[in-house]
Short mmCIF file of C-alpha atoms and ligand atoms in Angstrom, two decimals:
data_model
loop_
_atom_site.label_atom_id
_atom_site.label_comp_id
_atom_site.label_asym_id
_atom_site.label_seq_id
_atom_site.Cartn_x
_atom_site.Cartn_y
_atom_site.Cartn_z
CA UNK A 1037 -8.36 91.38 83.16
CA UNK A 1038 -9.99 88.18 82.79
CA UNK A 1039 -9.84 86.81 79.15
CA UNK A 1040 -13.06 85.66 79.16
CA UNK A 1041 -13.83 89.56 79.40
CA UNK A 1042 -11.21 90.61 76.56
CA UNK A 1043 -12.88 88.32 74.31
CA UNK A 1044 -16.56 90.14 75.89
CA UNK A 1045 -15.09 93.73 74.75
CA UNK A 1046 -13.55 92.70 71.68
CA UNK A 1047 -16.74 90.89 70.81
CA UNK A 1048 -19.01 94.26 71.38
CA UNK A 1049 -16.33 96.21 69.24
CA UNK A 1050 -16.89 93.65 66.57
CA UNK A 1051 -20.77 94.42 66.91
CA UNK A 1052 -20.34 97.93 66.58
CA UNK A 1053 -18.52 97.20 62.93
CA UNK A 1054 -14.95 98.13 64.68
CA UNK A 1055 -11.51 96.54 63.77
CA UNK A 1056 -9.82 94.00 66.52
CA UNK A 1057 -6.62 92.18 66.49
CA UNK A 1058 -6.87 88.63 67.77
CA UNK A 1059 -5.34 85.52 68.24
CA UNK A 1060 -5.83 81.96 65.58
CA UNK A 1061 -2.95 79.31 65.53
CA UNK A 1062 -1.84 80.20 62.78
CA UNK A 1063 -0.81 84.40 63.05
CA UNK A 1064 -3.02 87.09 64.66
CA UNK A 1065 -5.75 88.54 62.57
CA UNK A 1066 -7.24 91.80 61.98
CA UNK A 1067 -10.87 91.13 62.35
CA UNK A 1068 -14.00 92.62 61.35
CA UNK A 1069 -17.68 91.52 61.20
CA UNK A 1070 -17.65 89.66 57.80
CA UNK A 1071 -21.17 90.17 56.39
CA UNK A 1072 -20.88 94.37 57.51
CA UNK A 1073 -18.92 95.79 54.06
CA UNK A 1074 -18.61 99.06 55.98
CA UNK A 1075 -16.38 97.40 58.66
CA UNK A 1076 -14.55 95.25 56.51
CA UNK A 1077 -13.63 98.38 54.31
CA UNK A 1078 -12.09 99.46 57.82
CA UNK A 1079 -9.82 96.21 57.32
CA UNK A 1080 -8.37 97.41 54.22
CA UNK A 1081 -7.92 100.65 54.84
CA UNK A 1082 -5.87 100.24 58.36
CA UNK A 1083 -3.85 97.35 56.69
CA UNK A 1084 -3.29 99.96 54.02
CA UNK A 1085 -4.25 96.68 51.76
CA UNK A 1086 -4.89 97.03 47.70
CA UNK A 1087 -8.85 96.06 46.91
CA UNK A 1088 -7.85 93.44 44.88
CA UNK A 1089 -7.02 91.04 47.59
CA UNK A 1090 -9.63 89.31 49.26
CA UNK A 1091 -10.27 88.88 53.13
CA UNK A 1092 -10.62 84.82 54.41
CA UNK A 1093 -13.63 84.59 56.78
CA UNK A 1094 -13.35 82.89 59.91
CA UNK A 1095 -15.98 80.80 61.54
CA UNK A 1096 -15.92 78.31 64.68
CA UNK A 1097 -18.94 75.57 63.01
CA UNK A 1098 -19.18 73.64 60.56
CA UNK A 1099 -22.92 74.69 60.24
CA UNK A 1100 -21.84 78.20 59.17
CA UNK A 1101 -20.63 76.63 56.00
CA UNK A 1102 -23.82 76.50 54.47
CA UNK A 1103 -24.39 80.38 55.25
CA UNK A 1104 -21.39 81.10 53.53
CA UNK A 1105 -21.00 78.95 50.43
CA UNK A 1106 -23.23 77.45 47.39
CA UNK A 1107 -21.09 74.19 47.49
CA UNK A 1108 -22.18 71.11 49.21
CA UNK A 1109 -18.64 68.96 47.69
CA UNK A 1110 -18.25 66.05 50.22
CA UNK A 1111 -14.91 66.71 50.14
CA UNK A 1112 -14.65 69.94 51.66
CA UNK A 1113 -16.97 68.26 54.35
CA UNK A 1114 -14.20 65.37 54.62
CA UNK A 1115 -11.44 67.67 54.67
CA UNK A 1116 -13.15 69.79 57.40
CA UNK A 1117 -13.85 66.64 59.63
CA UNK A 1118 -9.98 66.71 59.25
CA UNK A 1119 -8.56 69.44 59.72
CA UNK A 1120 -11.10 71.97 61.34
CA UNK A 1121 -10.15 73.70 63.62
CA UNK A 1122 -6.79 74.13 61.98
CA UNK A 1123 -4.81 76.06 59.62
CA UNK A 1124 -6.13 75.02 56.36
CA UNK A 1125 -8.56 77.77 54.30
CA UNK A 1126 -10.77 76.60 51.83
CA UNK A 1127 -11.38 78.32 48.72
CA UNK A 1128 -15.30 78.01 47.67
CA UNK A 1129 -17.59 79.91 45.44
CA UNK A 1130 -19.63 82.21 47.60
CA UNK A 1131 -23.11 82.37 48.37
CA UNK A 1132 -25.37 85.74 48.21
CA UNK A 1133 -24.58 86.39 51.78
CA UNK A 1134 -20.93 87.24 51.90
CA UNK A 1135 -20.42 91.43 50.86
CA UNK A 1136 -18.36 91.49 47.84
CA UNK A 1137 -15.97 93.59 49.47
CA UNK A 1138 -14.69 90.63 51.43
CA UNK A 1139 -13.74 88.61 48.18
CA UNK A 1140 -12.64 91.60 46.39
CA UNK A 1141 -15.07 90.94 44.01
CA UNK A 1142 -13.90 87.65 43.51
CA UNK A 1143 -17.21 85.12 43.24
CA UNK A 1144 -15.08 82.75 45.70
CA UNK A 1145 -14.70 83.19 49.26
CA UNK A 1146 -11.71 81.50 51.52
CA UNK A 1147 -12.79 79.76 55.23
CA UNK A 1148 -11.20 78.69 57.61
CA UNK A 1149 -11.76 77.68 61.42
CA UNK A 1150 -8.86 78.70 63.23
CA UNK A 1151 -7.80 76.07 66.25
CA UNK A 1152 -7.56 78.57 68.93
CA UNK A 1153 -9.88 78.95 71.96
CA UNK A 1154 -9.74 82.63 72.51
CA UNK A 1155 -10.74 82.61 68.17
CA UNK A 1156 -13.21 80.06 68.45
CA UNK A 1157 -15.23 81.68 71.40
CA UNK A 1158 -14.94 85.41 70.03
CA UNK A 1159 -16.34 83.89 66.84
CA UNK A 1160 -18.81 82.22 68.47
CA UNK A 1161 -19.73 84.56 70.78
CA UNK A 1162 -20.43 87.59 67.84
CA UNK A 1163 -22.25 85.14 65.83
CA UNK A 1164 -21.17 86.30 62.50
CA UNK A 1165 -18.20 84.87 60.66
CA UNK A 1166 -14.94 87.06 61.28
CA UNK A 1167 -13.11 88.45 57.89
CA UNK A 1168 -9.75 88.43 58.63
CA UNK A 1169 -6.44 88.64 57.08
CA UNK A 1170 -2.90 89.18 59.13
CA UNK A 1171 -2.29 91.49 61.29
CA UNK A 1172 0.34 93.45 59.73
CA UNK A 1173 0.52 96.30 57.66
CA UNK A 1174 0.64 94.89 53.76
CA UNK A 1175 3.75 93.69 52.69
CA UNK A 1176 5.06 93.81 56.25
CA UNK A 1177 5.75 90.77 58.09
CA UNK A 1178 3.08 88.40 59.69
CA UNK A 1179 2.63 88.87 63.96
CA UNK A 1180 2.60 85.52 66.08
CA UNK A 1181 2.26 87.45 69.30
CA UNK A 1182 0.37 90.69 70.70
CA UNK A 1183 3.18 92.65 70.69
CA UNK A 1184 4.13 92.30 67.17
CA UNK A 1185 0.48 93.71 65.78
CA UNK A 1186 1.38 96.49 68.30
CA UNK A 1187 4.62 97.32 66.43
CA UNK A 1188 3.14 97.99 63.52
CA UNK A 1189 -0.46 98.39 64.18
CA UNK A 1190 -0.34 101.01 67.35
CA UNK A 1191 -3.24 102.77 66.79
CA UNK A 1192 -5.76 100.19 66.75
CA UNK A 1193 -9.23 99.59 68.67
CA UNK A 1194 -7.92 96.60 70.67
CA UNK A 1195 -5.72 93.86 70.61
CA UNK A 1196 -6.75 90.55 72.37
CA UNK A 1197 -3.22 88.96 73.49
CA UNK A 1198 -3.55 85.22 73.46
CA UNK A 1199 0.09 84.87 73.78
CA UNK A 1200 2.44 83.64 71.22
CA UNK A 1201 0.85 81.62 68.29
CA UNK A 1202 1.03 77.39 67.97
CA UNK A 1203 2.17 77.29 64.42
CA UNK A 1204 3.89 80.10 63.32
CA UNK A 1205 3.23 80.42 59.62
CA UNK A 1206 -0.72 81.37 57.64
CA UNK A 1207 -2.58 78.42 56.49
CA UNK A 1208 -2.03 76.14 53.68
CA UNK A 1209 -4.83 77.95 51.15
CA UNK A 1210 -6.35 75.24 48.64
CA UNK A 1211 -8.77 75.52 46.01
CA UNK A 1212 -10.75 72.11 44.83
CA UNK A 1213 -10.07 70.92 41.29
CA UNK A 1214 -12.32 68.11 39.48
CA UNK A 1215 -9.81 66.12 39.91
CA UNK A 1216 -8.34 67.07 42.84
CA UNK A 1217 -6.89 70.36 44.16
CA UNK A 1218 -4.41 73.37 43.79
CA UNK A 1219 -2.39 74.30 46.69
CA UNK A 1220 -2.93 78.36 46.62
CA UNK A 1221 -0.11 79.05 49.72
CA UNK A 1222 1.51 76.13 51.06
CA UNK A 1223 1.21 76.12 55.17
CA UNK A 1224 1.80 73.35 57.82
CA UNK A 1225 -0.74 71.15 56.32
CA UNK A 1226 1.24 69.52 53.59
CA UNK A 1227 -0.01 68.14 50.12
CA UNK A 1228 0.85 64.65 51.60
CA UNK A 1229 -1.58 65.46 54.67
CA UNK A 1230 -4.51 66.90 51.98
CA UNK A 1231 -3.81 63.41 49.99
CA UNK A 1232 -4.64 61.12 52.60
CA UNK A 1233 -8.26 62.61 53.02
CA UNK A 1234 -9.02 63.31 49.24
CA UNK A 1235 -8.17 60.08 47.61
CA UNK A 1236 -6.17 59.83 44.09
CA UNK A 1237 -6.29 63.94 44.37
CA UNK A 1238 -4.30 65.37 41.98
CA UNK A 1239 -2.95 68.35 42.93
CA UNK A 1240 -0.42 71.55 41.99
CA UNK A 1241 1.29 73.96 44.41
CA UNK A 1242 0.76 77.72 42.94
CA UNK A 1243 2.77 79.19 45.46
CA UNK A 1244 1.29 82.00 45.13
CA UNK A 1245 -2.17 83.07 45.59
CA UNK A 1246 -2.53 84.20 42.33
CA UNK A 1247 -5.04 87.12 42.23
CA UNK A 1248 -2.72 89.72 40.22
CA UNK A 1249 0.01 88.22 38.47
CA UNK A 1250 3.50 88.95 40.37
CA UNK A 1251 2.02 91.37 42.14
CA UNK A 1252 2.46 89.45 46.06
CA UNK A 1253 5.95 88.51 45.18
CA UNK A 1254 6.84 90.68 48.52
CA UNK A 1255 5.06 89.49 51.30
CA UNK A 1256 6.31 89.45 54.68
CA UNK A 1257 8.97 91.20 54.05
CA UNK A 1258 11.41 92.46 57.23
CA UNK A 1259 12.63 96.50 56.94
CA UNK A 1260 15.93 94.89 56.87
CA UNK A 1261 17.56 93.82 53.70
CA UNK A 1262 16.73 90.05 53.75
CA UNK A 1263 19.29 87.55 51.63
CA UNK A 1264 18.86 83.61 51.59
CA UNK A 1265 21.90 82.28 51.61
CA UNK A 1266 23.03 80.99 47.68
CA UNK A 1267 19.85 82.09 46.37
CA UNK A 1268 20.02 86.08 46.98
CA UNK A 1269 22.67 86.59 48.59
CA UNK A 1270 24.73 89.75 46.86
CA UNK A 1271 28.35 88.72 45.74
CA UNK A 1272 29.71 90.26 48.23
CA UNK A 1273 28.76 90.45 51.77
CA UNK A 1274 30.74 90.65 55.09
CA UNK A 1275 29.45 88.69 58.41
CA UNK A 1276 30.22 91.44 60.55
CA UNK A 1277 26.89 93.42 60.85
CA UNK A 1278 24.56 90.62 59.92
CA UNK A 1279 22.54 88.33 61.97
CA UNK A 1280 21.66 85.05 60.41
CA UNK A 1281 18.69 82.44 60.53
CA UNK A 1282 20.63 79.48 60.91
CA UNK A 1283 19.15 75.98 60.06
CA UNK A 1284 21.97 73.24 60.10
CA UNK A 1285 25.00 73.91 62.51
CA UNK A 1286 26.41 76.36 60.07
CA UNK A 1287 30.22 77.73 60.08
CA UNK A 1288 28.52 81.03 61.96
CA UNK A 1289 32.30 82.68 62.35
CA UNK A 1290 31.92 85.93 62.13
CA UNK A 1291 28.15 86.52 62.51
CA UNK A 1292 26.91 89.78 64.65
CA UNK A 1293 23.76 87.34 65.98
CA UNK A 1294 22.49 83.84 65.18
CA UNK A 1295 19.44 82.16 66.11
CA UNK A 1296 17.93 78.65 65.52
CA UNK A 1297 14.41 78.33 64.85
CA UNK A 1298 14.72 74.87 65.45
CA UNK A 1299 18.05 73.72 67.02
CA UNK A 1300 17.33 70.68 66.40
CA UNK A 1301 16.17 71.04 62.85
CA UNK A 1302 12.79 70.12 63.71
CA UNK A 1303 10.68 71.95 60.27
CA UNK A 1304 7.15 72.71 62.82
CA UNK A 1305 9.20 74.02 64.99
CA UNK A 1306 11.61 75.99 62.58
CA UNK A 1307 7.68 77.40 61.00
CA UNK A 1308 6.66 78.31 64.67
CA UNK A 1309 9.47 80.32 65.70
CA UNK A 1310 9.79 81.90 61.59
CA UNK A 1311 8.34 85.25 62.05
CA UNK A 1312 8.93 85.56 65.63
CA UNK A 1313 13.03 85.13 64.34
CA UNK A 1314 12.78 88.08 61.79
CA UNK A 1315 10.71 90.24 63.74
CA UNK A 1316 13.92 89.69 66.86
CA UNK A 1317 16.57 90.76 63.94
CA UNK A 1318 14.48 93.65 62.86
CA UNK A 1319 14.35 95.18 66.13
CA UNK A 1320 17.76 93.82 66.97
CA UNK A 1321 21.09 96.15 65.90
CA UNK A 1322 21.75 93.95 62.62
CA UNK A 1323 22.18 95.47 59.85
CA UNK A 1324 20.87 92.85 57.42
CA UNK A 1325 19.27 89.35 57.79
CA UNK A 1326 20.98 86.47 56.12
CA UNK A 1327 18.70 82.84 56.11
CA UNK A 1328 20.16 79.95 55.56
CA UNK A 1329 17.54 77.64 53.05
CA UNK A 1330 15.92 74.55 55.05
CA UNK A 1331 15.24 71.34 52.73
CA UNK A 1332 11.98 71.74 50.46
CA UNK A 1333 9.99 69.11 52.23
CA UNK A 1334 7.04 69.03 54.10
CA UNK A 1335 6.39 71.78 55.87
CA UNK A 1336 10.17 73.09 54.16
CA UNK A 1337 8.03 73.88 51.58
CA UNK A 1338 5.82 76.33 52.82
CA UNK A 1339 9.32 77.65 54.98
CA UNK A 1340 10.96 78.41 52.01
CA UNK A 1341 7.93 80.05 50.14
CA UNK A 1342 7.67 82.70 53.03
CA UNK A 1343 12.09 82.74 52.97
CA UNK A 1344 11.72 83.89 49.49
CA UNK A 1345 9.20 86.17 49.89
CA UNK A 1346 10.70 87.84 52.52
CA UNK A 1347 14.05 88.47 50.43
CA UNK A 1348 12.00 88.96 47.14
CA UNK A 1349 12.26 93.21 47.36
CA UNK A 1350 16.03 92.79 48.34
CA UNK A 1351 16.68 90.46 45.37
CA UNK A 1352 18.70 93.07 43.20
CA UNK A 1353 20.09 95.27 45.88
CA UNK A 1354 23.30 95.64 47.19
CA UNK A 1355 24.17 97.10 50.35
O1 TXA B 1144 -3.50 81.75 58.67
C1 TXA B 1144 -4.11 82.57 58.00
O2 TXA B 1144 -4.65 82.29 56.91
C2 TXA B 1144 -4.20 84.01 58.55
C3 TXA B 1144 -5.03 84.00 59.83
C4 TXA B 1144 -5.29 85.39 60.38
O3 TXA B 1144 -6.22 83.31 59.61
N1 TXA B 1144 -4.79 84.87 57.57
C5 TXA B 1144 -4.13 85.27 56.47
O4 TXA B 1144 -4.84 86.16 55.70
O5 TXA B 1144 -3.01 84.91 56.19
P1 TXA B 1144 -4.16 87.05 54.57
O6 TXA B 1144 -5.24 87.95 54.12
O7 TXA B 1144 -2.93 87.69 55.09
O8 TXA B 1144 -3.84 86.02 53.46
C6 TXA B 1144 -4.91 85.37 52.83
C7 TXA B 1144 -4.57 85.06 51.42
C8 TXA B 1144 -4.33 86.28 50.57
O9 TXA B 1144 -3.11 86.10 49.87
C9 TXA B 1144 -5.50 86.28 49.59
O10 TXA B 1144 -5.09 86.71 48.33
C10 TXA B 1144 -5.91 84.81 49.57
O11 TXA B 1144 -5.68 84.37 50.87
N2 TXA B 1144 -7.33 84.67 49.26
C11 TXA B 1144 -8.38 85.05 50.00
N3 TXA B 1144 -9.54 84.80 49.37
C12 TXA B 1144 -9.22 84.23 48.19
C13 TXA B 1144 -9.97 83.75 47.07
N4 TXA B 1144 -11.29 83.81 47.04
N5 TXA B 1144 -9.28 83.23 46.03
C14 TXA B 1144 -7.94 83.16 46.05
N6 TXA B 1144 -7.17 83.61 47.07
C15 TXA B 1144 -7.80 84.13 48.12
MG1 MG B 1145 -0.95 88.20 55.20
#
């Protein structure tokens, strides 16, 4: 079928206050009409997500800012001119309009517009903002194509496939500061990038969107036992039945499986291939993923945050 006439279907779903899976560069989302609290409880409740964390809303103008937020900060106006469409979400304190239920109760809302076509028209198209968060069951790890939300979301209304995602890894999340900002979840967009357009910004990198203390240590976590390599790794392990995420040409002797997510150690193209990598070894015959760390630069940064997440449950356990 057309896609044009996907996006039609998904859109009338969407008016109806049903749950659809779509594609933004960034991962796929599971969206809901934003400013219906019934559908958005729908969101939570098929992610099997905890209240607590909040929903970003998605929109495809600029205008829909105003509808969404009480702050008029030229800088989130310069920072949109930037990098809208694209995988930054702002955090801003919410206007009346915006249920409760999409913040968690929070009096801030995130927004982003995502810089993908089939996202930008569906948004357009329904003509309310889109709440979405990942597509994956909580905890579970993030889906850059159709057929991952379909592994672990099989049950739902519809999935729009817009093919495999551009860049692999959420947004960078930021929240403005007087004096400059706080980087929430680091993403492709680096602090150096965010610098250049908010002048003399200072800025810290939580790295961790802090809404519970501790308690989102585990994201994207693989049902594999998940070790980076001299940071988790137990004392003992043998090569024989693990794959592993290799980042320099590594002494791989011995390894059931490796794959490059960049062979030429390229850190966009390491974050666009991340998830798509651990999502191969969990449905590969593995029996536990081994990564090796990239350098904490750039977009390293926001490579190694998602690394450590991933191995965060396995930390302690030995296999
Ligand atoms: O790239 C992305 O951001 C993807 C695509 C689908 O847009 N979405 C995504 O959503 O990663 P989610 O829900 O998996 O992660 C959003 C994060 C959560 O950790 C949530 O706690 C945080 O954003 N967040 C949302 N609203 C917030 C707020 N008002 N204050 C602080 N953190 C917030
Ligand atoms: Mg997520």
């Amino acid at each position: 079928m057309e896609l044009s006439k996907q996006i039609d279907i998904a859109v009338n779903l969407l008016i109806e206050g049903k749950v659809i899976a779509f594609p933004t560069d960034t991962v796929y989302g599971l969206g809901a009409n934003g400013l219906n609290a019934i559908a958005v409880a729908r969101i939570y409740e098929i992610k099997e997500r905890p209240s607590f964390n909040p929903l970003i809303l998605h929109i495809a103008h600029i205008e829909s800012l105003q509808k969404l937020t009480t702050c008029n900060d030229p800088r989130v106006y310069a920072l949109a001119e930037k990098f809208w469409p694209g995988p930054l979400t702002i955090i801003l304190p919410k206007s009346a309009n915006v249920p409760d239920i999409v913040t968690a109760g929070l009096p801030t809302v995130g927004i982003r517009m995502p810089n993908h076509p089939v996202a930008l028209e569906l948004i357009s198209k329904a003509g309310f903002p889109i709440a979405a968060p990942s597509a994956n069951k909580f905890g579970k790890l993030s889906p850059t194509t159709a057929q991952h939300v379909q592994k672990q979301l099989p049950n739902l209304d519809y999935v729009l496939d817009g093919g495999k995602t551009s860049v692999g890894i959420e947004s960078t999340i930021i929240a403005l500061r007087e004096d400059g900002f706080e980087i929430l979840r680091p993403g492709s967009i680096t602090a150096e990038e965010l610098c250049k357009v908010v002048p003399q910004a200072k800025y810290t990198i939580a790295h961790d969107t802090i809404i519970a203390p501790g308690m989102l240590k585990s994201h994207y976590s693989p049902n594999k036992p998940f070790y980076i390599i001299g940071e988790s790794t137990p004392a003992e392990y043998a090569t024989s039945n693990a794959g592993l995420i290799a980042y320099s040409p590594y002494e791989s002797g011995g390894f059931k499986k490796v794959v490059y997510p960049s062979k030429s150690g390229d850190l966009k193209e390491y974050a666009i291939n991340l998830f798509a990598t651990i999502h191969e070894f969990e449905d590969s015959d593995v029996d536990f993923i081994l990564a090796e760390p990239v350098p904490e630069q750039g977009v390293g940064i926001a490579i190694m945050d998602r690394l450590r997440k991933a191995a965060y449950p396995y930390k302690s356990k030995q296999f």
